[in-house]
Structures are given as C-alpha cells and as structure tokens.
mmCIF file of C-alpha atoms in Angstrom:
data_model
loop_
_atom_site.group_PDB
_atom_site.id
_atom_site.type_symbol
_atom_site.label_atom_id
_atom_site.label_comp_id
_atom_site.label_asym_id
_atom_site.label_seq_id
_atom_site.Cartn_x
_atom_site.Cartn_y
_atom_site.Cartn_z
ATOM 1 C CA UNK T 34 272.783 226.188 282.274
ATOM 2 C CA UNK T 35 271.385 226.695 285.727
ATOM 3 C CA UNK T 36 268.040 226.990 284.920
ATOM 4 C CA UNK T 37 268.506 223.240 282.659
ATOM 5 C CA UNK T 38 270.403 221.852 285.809
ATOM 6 C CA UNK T 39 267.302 223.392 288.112
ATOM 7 C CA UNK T 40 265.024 221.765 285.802
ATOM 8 C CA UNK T 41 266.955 218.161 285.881
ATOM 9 C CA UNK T 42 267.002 218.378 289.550
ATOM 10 C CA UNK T 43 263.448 219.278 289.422
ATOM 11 C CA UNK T 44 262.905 215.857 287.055
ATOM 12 C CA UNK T 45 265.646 214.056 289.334
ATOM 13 C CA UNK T 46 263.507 214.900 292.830
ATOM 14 C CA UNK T 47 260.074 214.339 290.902
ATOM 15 C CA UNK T 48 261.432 210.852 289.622
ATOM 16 C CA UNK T 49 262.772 210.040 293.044
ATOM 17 C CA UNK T 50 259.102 211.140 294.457
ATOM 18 C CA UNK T 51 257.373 209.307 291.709
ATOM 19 C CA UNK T 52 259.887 206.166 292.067
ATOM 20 C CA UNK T 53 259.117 205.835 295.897
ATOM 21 C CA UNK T 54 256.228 206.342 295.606
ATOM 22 C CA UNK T 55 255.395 203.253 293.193
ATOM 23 C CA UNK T 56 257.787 201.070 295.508
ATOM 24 C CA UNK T 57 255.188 202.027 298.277
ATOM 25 C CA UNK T 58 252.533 201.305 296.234
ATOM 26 C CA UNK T 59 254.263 198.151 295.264
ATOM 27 C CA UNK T 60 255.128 196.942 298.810
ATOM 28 C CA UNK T 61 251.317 197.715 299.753
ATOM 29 C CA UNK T 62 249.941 195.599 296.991
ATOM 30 C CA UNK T 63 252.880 193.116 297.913
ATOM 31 C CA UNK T 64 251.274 192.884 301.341
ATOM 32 C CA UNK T 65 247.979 192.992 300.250
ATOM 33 C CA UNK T 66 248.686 189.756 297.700
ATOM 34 C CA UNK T 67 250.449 188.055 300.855
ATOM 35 C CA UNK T 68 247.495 189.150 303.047
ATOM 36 C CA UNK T 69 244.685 187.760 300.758
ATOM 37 C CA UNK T 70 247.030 184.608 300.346
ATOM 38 C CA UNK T 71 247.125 183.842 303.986
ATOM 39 C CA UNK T 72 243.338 184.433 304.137
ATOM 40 C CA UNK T 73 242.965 182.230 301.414
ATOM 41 C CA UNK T 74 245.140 179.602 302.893
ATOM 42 C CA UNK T 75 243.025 179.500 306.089
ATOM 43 C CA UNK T 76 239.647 179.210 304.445
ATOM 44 C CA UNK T 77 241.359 176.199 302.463
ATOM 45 C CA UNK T 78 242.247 175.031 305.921
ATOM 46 C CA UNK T 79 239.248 175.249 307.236
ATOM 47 C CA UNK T 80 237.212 173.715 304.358
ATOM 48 C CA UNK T 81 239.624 170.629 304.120
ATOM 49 C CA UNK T 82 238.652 170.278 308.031
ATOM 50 C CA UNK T 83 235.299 170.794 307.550
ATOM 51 C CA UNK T 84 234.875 168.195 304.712
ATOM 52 C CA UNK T 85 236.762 165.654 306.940
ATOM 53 C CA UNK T 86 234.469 165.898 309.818
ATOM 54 C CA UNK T 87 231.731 165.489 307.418
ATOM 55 C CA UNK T 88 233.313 162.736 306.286
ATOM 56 C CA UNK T 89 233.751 160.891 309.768
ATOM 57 C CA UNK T 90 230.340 161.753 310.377
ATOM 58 C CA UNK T 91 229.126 159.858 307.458
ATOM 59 C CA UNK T 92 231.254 157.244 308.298
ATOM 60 C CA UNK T 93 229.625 157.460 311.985
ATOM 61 C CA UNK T 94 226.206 157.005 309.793
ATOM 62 C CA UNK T 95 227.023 154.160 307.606
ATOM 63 C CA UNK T 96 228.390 151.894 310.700
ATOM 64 C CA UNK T 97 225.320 152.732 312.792
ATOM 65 C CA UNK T 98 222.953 152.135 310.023
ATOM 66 C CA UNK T 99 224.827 148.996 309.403
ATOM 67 C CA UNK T 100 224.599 148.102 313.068
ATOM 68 C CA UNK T 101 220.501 148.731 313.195
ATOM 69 C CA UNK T 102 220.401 146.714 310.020
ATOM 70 C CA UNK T 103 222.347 143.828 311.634
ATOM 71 C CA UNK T 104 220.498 144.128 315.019
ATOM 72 C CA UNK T 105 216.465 144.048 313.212
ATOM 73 C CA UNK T 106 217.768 141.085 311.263
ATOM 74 C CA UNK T 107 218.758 139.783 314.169
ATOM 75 C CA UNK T 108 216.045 140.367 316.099
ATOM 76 C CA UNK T 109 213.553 139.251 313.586
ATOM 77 C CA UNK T 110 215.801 135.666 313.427
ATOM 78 C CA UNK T 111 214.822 135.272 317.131
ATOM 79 C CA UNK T 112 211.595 136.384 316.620
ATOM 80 C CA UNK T 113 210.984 133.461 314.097
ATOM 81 C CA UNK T 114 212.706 131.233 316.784
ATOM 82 C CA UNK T 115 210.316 132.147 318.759
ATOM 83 C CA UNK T 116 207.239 132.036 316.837
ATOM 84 C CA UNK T 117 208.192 128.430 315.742
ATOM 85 C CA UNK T 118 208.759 127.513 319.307
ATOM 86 C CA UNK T 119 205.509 128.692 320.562
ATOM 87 C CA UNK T 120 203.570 126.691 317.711
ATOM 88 C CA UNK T 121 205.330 123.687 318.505
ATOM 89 C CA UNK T 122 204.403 124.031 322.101
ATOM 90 C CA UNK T 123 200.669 124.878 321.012
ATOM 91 C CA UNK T 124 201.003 121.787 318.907
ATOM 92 C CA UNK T 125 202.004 119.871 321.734
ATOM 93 C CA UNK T 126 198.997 121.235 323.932
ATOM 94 C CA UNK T 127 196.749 120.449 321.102
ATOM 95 C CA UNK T 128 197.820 116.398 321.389
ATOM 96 C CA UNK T 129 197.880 116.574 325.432
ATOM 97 C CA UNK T 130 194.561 117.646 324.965
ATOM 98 C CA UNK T 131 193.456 115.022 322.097
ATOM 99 C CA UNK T 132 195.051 112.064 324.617
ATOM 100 C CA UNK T 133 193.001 113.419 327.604
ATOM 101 C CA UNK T 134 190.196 113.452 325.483
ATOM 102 C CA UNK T 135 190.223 109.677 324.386
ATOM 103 C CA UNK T 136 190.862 109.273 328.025
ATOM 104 C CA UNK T 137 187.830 110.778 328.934
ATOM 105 C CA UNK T 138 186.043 108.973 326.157
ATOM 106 C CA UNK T 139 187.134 105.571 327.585
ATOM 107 C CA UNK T 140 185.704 106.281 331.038
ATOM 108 C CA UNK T 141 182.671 107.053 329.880
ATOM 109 C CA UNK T 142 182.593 103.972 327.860
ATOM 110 C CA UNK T 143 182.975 102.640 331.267
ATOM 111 C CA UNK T 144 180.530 104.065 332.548
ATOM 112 C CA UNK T 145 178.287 102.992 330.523
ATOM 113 C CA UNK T 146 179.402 99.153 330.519
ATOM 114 C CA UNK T 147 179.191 99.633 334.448
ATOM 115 C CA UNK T 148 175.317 101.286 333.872
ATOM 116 C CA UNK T 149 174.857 98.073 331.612
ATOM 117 C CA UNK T 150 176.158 95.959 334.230
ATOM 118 C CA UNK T 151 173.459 94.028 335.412
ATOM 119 C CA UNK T 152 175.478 91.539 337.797
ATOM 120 C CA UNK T 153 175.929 94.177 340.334
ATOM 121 C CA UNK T 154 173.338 95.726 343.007
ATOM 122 C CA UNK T 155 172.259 99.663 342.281
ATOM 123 C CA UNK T 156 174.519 100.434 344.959
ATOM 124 C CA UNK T 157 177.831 98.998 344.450
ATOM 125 C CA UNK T 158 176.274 100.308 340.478
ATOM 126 C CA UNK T 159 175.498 103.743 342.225
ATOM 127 C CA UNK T 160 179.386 103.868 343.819
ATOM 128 C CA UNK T 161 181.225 102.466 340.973
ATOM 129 C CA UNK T 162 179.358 105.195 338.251
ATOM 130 C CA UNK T 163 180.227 107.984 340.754
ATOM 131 C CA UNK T 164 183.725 107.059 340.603
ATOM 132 C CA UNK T 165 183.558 107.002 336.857
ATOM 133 C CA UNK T 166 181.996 110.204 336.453
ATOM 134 C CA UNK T 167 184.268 112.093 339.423
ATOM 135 C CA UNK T 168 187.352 110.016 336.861
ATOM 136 C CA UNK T 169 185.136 111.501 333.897
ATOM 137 C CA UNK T 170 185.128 115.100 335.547
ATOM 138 C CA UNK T 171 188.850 114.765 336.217
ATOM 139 C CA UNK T 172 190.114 113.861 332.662
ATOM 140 C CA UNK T 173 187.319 116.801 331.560
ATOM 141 C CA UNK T 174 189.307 119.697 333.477
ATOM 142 C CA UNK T 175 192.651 118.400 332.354
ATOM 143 C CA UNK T 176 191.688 118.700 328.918
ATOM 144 C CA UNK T 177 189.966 122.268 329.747
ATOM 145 C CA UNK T 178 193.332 123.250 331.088
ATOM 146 C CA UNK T 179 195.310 121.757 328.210
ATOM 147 C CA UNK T 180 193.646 123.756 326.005
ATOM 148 C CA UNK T 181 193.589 127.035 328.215
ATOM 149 C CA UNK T 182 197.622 126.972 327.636
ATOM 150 C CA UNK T 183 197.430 126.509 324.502
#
C-alpha cells in the first residue's frame, strides 16, 4: 500500500508539475495573443492615419488643380479682352491714318490748283505752294506716326 500511495503521490506531484506547467504555458501564449493584438491594433492605427493624410492630401490636390484650372481660364478670358482691345485700337489707327491720308490728298490737290493758278505772280505762287507742301509734309508725318502705333 505504500509503495501504490508513493506512486499516486508520484502521479499527484507529476500532474501538479505537468498542470502548472501548461497554465504557464497558457498565460505565455495568453500574453503573447494580447501582445500581437496590441501590435496589431497600432499598425491598424497607424494605417487608418496614414490613409487619411493621404486623403487630405488629395484633397489638397484636387482644390489646387481646380484653382490653376480656374485661374488659366481666367487668365486666357483677359487675354482675349485684351487681344480684342488692341485690334480695335489698331483698327482705329488704321482710320486715323486713312483720314490723314485724304487730308493729305486734298492739299495736294491744292497745290496743284494753286500751281494751275495763273491769276497770281510766281511769288505770291512760290509762297502759297510752300505753305501747301510744309501743310502736305505735316499731314505726311501724322499719317507716318498713325501708322507707327498701330
């Protein structure tokens, strides 16, 4: 009988051994799980942050490449302002210069009615075609400079 009880004590301790040892074995895979858990809560963390920055960065994109858009079609609205502008000053230029012209046309016509003239002496002739002309020469560089600005 002592030697069965020896041998159930023997079994007892060995079960006892065995038992704590599975309870450490269980507590260290119980913090292991917890310890992989928190890691894996903190790279969730960290990729949910990560994918909103991205996602105010893209947002950051869109409104300035919505902003560039807006400001080149602007710019190119004023650009056509100004283009049409320009031509219509150009244009204007363009009929300064045609008036001028006819202006300078019609003093030569009177120049020639005054060469033609044959009431008058060569000298009050000579004086009044000089005058003519310098008018001539006048209307000339007005046109010249019409059309320069243009």
């Amino acid at each position: 009988k002592d030697a069965a009880a020896a041998a159930a004590a023997e079994v007892s301790s060995e079960f006892s051994a065995a038992r704590e040892s599975a309870a450490e074995g269980l507590a260290a895979a119980a913090a292991a799980v917890d310890t992989a858990a928190a890691e894996l809560a903190t790279v969730r963390e960290q990729a949910a942050a990560d994918v909103a920055a991205k996602e105010q960065e893209l947002a950051a994109f869109r409104r300035e490449t919505t902003e560039a858009s807006e400001a080149s079609h602007r710019l190119m609205e004023a650009a056509k302002g100004e283009a049409n502008r320009f031509k219509a000053e150009v244009e204007a230029a363009n009929g300064e210069a045609d008036r001028l012209k006819a202006e300078v046309q019609t003093a030569m016509g009177e120049v020639e009615v005054l060469k033609l003239s044959a009431g008058a002496d060569s000298s009050e002739r000579e004086a009044a075609l000089s005058a003519a002309k310098g008018e001539a020469d006048r209307f000339k560089a007005e046109v010249e400079a019409a059309k320069g600005e243009a």
